[in-house]
PDB file of C-alpha atoms in Angstrom:
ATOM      1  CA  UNK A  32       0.422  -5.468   3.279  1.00 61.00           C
ATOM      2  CA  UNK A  33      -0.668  -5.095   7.047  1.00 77.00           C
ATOM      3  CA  UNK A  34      -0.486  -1.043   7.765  1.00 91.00           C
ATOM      4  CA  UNK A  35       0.679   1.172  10.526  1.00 95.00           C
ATOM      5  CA  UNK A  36      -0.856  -0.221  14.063  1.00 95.00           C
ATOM      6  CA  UNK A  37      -1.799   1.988  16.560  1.00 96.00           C
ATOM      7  CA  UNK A  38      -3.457   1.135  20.264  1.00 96.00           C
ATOM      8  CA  UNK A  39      -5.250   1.860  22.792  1.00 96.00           C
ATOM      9  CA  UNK A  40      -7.469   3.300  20.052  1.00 95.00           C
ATOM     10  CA  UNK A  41      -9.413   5.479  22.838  1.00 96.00           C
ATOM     11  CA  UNK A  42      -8.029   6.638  26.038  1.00 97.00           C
ATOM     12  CA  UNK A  43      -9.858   8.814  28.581  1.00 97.00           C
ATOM     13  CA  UNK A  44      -7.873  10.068  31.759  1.00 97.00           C
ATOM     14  CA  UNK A  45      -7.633  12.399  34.606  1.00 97.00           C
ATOM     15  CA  UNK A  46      -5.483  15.402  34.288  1.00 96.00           C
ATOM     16  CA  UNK A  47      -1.952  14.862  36.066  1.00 96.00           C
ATOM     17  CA  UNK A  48      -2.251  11.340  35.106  1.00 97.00           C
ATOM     18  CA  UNK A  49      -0.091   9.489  32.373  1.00 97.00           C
ATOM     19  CA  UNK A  50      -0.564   7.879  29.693  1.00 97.00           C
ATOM     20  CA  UNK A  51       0.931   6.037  26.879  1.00 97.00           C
ATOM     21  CA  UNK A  52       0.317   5.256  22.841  1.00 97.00           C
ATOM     22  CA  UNK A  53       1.811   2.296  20.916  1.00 97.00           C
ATOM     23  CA  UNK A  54       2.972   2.294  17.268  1.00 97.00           C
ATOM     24  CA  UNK A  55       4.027  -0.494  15.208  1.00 96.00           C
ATOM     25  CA  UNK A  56       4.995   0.458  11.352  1.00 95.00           C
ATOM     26  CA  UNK A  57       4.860  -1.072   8.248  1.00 92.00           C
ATOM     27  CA  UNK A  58       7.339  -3.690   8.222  1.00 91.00           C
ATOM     28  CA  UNK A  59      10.649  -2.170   6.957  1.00 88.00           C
ATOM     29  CA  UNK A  60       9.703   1.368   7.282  1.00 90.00           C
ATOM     30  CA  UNK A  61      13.124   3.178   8.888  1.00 88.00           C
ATOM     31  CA  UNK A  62      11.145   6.352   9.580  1.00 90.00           C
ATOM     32  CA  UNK A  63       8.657   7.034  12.157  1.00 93.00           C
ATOM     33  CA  UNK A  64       6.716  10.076  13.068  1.00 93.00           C
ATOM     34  CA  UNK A  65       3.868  10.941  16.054  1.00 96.00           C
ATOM     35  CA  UNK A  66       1.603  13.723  14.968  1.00 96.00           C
ATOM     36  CA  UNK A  67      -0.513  15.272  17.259  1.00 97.00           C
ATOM     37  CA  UNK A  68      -4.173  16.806  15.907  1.00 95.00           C
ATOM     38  CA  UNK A  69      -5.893  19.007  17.440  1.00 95.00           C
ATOM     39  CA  UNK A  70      -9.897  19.134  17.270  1.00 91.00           C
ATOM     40  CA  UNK A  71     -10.671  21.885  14.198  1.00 88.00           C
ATOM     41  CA  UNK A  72      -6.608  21.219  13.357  1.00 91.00           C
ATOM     42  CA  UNK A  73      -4.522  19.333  11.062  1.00 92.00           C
ATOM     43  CA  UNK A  74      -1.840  17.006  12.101  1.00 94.00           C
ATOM     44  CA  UNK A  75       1.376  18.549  14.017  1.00 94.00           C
ATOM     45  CA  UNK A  76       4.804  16.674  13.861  1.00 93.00           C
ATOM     46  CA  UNK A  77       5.713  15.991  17.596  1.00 96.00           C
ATOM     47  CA  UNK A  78       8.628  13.370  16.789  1.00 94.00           C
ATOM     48  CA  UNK A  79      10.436  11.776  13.779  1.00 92.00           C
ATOM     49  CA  UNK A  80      12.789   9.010  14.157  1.00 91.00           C
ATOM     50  CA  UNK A  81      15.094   7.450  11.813  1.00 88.00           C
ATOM     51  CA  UNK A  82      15.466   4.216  12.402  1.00 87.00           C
ATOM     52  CA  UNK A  83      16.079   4.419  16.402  1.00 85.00           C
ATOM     53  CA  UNK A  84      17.555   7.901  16.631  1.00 90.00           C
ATOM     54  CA  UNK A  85      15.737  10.805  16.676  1.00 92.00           C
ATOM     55  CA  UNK A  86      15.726  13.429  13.560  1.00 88.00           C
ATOM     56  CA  UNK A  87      13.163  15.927  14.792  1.00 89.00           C
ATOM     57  CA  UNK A  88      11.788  16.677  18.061  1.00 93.00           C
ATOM     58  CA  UNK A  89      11.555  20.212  18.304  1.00 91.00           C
ATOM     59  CA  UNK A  90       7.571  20.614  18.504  1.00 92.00           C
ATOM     60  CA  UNK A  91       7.300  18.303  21.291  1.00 95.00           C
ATOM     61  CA  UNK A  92       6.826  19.858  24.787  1.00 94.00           C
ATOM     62  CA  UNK A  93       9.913  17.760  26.307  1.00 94.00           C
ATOM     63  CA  UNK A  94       8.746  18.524  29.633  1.00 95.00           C
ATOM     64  CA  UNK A  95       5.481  16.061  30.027  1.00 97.00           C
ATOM     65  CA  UNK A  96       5.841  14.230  26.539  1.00 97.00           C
ATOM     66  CA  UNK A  97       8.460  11.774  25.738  1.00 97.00           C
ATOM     67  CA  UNK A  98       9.290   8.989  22.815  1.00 97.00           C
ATOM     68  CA  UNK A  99      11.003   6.043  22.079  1.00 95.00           C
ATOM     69  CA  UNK A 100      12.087   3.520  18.951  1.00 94.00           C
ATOM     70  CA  UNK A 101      13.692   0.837  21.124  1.00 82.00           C
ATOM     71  CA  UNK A 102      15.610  -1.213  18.510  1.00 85.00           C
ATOM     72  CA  UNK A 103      14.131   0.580  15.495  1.00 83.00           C
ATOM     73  CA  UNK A 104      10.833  -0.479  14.870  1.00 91.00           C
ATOM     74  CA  UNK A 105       7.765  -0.167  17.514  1.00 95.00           C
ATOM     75  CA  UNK A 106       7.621   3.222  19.057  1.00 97.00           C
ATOM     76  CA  UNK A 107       6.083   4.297  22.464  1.00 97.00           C
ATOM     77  CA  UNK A 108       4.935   7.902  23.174  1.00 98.00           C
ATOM     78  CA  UNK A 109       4.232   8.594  26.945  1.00 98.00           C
ATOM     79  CA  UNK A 110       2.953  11.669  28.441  1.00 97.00           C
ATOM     80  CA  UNK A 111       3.237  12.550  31.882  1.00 96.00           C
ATOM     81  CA  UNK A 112       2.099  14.214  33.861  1.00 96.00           C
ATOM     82  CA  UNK A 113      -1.266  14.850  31.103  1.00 96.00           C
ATOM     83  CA  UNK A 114      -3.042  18.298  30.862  1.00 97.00           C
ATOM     84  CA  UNK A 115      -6.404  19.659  29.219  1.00 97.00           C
ATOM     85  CA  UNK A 116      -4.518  20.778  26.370  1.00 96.00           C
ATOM     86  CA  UNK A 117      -2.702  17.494  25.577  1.00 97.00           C
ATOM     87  CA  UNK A 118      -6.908  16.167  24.269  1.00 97.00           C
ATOM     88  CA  UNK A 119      -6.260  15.263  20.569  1.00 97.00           C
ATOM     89  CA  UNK A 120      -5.892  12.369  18.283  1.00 95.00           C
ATOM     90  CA  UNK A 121      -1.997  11.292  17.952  1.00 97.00           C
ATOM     91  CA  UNK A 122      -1.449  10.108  14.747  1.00 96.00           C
ATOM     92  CA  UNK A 123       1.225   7.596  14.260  1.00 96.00           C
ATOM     93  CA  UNK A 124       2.967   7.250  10.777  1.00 94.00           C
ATOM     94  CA  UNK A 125       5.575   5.334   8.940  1.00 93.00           C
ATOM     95  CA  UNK A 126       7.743   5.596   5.771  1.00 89.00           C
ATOM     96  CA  UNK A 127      10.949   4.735   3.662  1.00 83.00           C
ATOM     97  CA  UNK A 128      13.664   7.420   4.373  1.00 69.00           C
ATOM     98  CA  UNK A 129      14.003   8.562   0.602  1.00 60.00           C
ATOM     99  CA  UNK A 130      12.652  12.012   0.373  1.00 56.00           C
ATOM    100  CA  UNK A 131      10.112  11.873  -1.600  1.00 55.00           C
ATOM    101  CA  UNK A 132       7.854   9.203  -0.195  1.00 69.00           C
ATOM    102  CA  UNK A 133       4.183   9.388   0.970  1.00 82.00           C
ATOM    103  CA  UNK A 134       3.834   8.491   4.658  1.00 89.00           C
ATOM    104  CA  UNK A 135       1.360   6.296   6.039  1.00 91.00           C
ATOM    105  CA  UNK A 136      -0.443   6.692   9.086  1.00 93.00           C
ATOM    106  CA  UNK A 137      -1.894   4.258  11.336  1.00 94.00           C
ATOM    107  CA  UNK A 138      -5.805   5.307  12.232  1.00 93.00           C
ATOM    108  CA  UNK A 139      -5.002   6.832  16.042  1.00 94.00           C
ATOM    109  CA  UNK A 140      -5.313   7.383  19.035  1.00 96.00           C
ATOM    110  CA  UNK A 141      -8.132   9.473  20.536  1.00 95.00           C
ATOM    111  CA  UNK A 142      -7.025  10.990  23.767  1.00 97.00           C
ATOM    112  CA  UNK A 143      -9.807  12.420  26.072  1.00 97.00           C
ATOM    113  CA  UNK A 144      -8.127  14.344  29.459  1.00 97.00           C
ATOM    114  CA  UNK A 145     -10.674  15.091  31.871  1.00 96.00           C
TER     115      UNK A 145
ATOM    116  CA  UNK B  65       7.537  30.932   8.204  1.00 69.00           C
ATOM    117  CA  UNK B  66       6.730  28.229   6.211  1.00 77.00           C
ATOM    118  CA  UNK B  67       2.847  27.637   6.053  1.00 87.00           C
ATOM    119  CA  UNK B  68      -0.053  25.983   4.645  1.00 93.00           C
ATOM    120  CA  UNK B  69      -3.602  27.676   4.281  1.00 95.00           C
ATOM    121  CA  UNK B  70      -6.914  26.291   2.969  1.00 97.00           C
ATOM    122  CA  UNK B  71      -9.051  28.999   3.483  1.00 95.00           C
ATOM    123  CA  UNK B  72     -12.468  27.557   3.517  1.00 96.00           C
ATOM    124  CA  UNK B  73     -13.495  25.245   6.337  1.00 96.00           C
ATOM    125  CA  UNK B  74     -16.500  23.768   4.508  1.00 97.00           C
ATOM    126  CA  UNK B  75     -17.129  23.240   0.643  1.00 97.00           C
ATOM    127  CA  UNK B  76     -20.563  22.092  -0.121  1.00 97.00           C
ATOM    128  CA  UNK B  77     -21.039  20.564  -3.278  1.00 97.00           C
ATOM    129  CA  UNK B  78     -24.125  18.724  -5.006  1.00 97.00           C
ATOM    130  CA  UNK B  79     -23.143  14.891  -5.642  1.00 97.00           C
ATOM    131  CA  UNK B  80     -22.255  14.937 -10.153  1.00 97.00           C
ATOM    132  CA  UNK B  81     -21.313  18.352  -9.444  1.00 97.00           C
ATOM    133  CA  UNK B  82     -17.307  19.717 -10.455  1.00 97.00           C
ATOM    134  CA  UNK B  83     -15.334  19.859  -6.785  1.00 97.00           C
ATOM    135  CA  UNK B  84     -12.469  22.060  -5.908  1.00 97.00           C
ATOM    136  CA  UNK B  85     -10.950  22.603  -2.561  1.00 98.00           C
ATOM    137  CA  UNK B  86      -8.358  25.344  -1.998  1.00 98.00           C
ATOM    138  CA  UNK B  87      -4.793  25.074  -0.904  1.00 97.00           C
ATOM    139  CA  UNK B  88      -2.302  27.732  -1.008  1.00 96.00           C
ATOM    140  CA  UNK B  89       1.270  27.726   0.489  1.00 92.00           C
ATOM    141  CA  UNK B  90       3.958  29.992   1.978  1.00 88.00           C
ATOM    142  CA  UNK B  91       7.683  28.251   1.065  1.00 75.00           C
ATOM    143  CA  UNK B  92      10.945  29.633   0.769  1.00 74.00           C
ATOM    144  CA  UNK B  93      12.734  26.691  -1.457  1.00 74.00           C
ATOM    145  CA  UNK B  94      10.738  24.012  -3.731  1.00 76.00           C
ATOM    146  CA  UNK B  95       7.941  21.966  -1.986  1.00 83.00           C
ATOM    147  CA  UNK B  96       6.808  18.451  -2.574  1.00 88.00           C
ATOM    148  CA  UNK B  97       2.843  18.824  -2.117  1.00 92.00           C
ATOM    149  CA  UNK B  98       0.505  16.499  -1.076  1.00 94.00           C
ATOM    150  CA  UNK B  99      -3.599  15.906  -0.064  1.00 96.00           C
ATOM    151  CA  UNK B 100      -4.931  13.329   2.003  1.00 96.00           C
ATOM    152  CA  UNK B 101      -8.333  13.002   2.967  1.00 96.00           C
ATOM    153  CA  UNK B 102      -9.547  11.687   6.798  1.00 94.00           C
ATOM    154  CA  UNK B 103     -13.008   9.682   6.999  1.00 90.00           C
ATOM    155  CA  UNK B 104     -14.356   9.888  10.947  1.00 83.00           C
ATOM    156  CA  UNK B 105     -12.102   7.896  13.109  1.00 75.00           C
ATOM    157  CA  UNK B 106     -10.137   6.637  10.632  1.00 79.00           C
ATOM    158  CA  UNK B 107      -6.175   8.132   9.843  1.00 84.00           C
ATOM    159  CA  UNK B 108      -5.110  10.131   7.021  1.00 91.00           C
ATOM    160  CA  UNK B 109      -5.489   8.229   3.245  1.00 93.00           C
ATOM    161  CA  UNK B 110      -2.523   9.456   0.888  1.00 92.00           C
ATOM    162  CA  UNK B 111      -4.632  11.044  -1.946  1.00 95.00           C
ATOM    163  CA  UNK B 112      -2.002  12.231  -4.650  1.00 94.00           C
ATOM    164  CA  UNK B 113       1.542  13.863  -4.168  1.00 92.00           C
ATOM    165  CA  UNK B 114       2.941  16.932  -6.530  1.00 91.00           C
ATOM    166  CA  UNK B 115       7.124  16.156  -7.067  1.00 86.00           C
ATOM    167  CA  UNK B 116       7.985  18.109  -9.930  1.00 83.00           C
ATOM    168  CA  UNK B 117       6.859  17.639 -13.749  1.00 85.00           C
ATOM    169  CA  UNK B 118       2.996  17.693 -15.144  1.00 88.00           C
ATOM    170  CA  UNK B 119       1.500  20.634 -13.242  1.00 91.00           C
ATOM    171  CA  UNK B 120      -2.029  18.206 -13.133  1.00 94.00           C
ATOM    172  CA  UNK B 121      -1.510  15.181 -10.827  1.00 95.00           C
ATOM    173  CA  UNK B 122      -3.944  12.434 -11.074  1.00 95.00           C
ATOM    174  CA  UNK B 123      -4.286  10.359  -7.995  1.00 93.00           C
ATOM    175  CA  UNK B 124      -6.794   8.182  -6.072  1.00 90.00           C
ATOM    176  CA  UNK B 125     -10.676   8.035  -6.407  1.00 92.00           C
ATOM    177  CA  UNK B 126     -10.718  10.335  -9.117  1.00 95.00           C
ATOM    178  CA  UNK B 127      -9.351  13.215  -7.729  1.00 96.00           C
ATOM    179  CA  UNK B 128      -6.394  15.472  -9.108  1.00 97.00           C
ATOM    180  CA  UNK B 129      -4.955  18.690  -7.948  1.00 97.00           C
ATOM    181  CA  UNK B 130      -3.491  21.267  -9.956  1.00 94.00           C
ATOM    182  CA  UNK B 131       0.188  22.756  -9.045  1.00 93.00           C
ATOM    183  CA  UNK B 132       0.336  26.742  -9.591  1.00 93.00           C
ATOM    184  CA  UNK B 133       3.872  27.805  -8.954  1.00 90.00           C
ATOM    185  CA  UNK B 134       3.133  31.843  -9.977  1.00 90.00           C
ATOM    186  CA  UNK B 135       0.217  31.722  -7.453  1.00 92.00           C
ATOM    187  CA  UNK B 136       1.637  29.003  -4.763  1.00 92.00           C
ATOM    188  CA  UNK B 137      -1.478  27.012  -5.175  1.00 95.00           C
ATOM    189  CA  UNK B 138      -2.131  23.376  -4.900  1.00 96.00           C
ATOM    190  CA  UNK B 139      -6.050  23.065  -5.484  1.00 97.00           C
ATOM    191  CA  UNK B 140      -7.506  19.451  -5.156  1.00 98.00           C
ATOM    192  CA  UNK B 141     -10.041  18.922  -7.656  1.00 97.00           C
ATOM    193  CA  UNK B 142     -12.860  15.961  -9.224  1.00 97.00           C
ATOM    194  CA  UNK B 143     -14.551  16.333 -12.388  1.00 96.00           C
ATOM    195  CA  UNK B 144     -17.896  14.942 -10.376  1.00 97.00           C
ATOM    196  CA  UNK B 145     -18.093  14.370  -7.047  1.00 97.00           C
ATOM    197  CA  UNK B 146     -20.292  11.292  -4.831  1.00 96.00           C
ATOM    198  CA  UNK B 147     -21.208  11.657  -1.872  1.00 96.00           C
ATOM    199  CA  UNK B 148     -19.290   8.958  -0.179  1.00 94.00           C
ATOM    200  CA  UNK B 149     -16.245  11.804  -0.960  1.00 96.00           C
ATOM    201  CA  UNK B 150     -17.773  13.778   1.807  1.00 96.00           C
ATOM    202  CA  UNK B 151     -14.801  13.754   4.516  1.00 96.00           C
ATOM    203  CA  UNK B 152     -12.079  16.189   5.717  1.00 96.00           C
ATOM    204  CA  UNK B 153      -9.627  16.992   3.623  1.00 97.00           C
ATOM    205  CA  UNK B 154      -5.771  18.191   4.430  1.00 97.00           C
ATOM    206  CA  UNK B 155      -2.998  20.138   2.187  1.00 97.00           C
ATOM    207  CA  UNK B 156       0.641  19.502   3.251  1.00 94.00           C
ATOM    208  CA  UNK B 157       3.719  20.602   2.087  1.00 90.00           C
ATOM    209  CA  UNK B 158       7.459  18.995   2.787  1.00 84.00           C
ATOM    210  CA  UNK B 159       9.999  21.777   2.011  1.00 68.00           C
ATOM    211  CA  UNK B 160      13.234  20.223  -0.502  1.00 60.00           C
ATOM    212  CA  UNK B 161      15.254  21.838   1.500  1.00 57.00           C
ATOM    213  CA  UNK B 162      14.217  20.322   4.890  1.00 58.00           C
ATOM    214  CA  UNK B 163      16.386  17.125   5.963  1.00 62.00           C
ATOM    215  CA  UNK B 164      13.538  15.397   6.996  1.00 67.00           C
ATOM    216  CA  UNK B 165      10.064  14.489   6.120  1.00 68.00           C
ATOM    217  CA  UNK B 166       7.886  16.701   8.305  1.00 79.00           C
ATOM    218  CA  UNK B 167       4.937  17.708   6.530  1.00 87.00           C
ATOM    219  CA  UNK B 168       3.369  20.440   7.639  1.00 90.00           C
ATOM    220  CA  UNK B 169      -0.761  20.236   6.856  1.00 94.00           C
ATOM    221  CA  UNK B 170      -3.493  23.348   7.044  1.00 95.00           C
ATOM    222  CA  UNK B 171      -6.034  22.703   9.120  1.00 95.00           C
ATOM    223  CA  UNK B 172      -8.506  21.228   6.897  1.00 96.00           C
ATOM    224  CA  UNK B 173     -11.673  21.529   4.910  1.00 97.00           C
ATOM    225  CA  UNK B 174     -14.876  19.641   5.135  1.00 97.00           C
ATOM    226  CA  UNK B 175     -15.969  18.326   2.223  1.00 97.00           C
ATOM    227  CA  UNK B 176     -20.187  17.975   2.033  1.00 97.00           C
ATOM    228  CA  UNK B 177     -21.488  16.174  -0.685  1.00 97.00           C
ATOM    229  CA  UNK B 178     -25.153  15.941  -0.881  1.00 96.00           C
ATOM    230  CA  UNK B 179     -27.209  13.859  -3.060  1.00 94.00           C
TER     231      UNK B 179
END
């Protein structure tokens, strides 16, 4: 079974610039999260969706980062204007919506902001 | 506040040597616990998962993890470790009583297997 796709793998840009990550999950996976991870930090839940409505956004900074499931399956995370801070790997992963499920994650998105 | 410590950065272990790496959690309901393990530019790898039941969970490449409910502990362990285990390692925890599936992961511990 093909996993959770993630691109551009690397990403270097200025700060005040913007920038945005593709996700594709595992085919038939309803739910959807973006982590961020910090250098030195584990993985922080920006976004989940369920199918294509949102279920938890309440760690991510609404002002510069934003997310969307257009028709419930790819999802597109876009941050604009970037800052210093926003350098980190954004993890992209993918599960059924029962409960108790493992996720899987997609291998990420490096994010360099100069 | 709900949290999730692993209080050593790096474990250093001999390769045939017994492995543990700490994990210790702060919860105010039940938790599902998990550990996945992150090789260098690679995602996360689902290790095992603690639901309820057997207080030893067996999961994948040999490792288990042992569920302590008196001392909200969740230590992953392997009987003998190689050194192609050396990577980072994560705790999470996803709270029963939380309507959706956000884990919420320490910050990690390097795991240093030498031969």
């Amino acid at each position: 079974e093909a996993g959770v796709a993630q691109s551009p793998r690397y990403k270097i840009i200025e700060k005040r610039q913007s920038v945005a990550f593709w996700c594709n999950p595992i085919s038939g996976h309803a739910t959807l999260y973006w982590y961020q991870q910090i250098l030195g930090q584990g993985p922080k839940l920006l976004i989940q969706f369920q199918n294509n409505g949102v279920v938890d956004d309440s760690q991510l900074p609404k002002d510069r980062f934003s997310a969307e499931r257009l028709k419930g399956v790819d999802s597109t995370l876009k941050i604009q204007p970037a800052k210093l801070e926003d350098s980190a790997v954004y993890l992209c992963a993918s599960s059924f919506p029962a409960r108790t499920v493992k996720q899987y994650f997609g291998p990420g998105t490096r994010l360099t902001v100069l | 506040a709900q949290s999730v410590a692993q209080p050593e950065d790096q474990v250093n272990v001999a390769e045939g040597n017994p492995l543990t790496v700490k994990c210790t959690y702060s919860v105010s309901g039940n938790p599902y616990l998990f550990w996945y393990v992150q090789y260098p530019n690679r995602g996360l790898q689902f290790l095992l998962k603690y639901i309820t039941g057997d207080n030893l969970v067996k999961g994948s490449y040999g490792f288990e993890a042992e569920f302590n409910k008196s001392q909200t502990s969740f230590h992953l362990k392997k009987p003998s470790a190689l050194v192609s285990d050396s990577a980072l390692y994560f705790c999470a925890v996803r709270f029963l009583s939380s309507n959706t599936g956000k884990l919420i992961f320490g910050q990690g511990t390097t795991l240093q297997v030498k031969p």
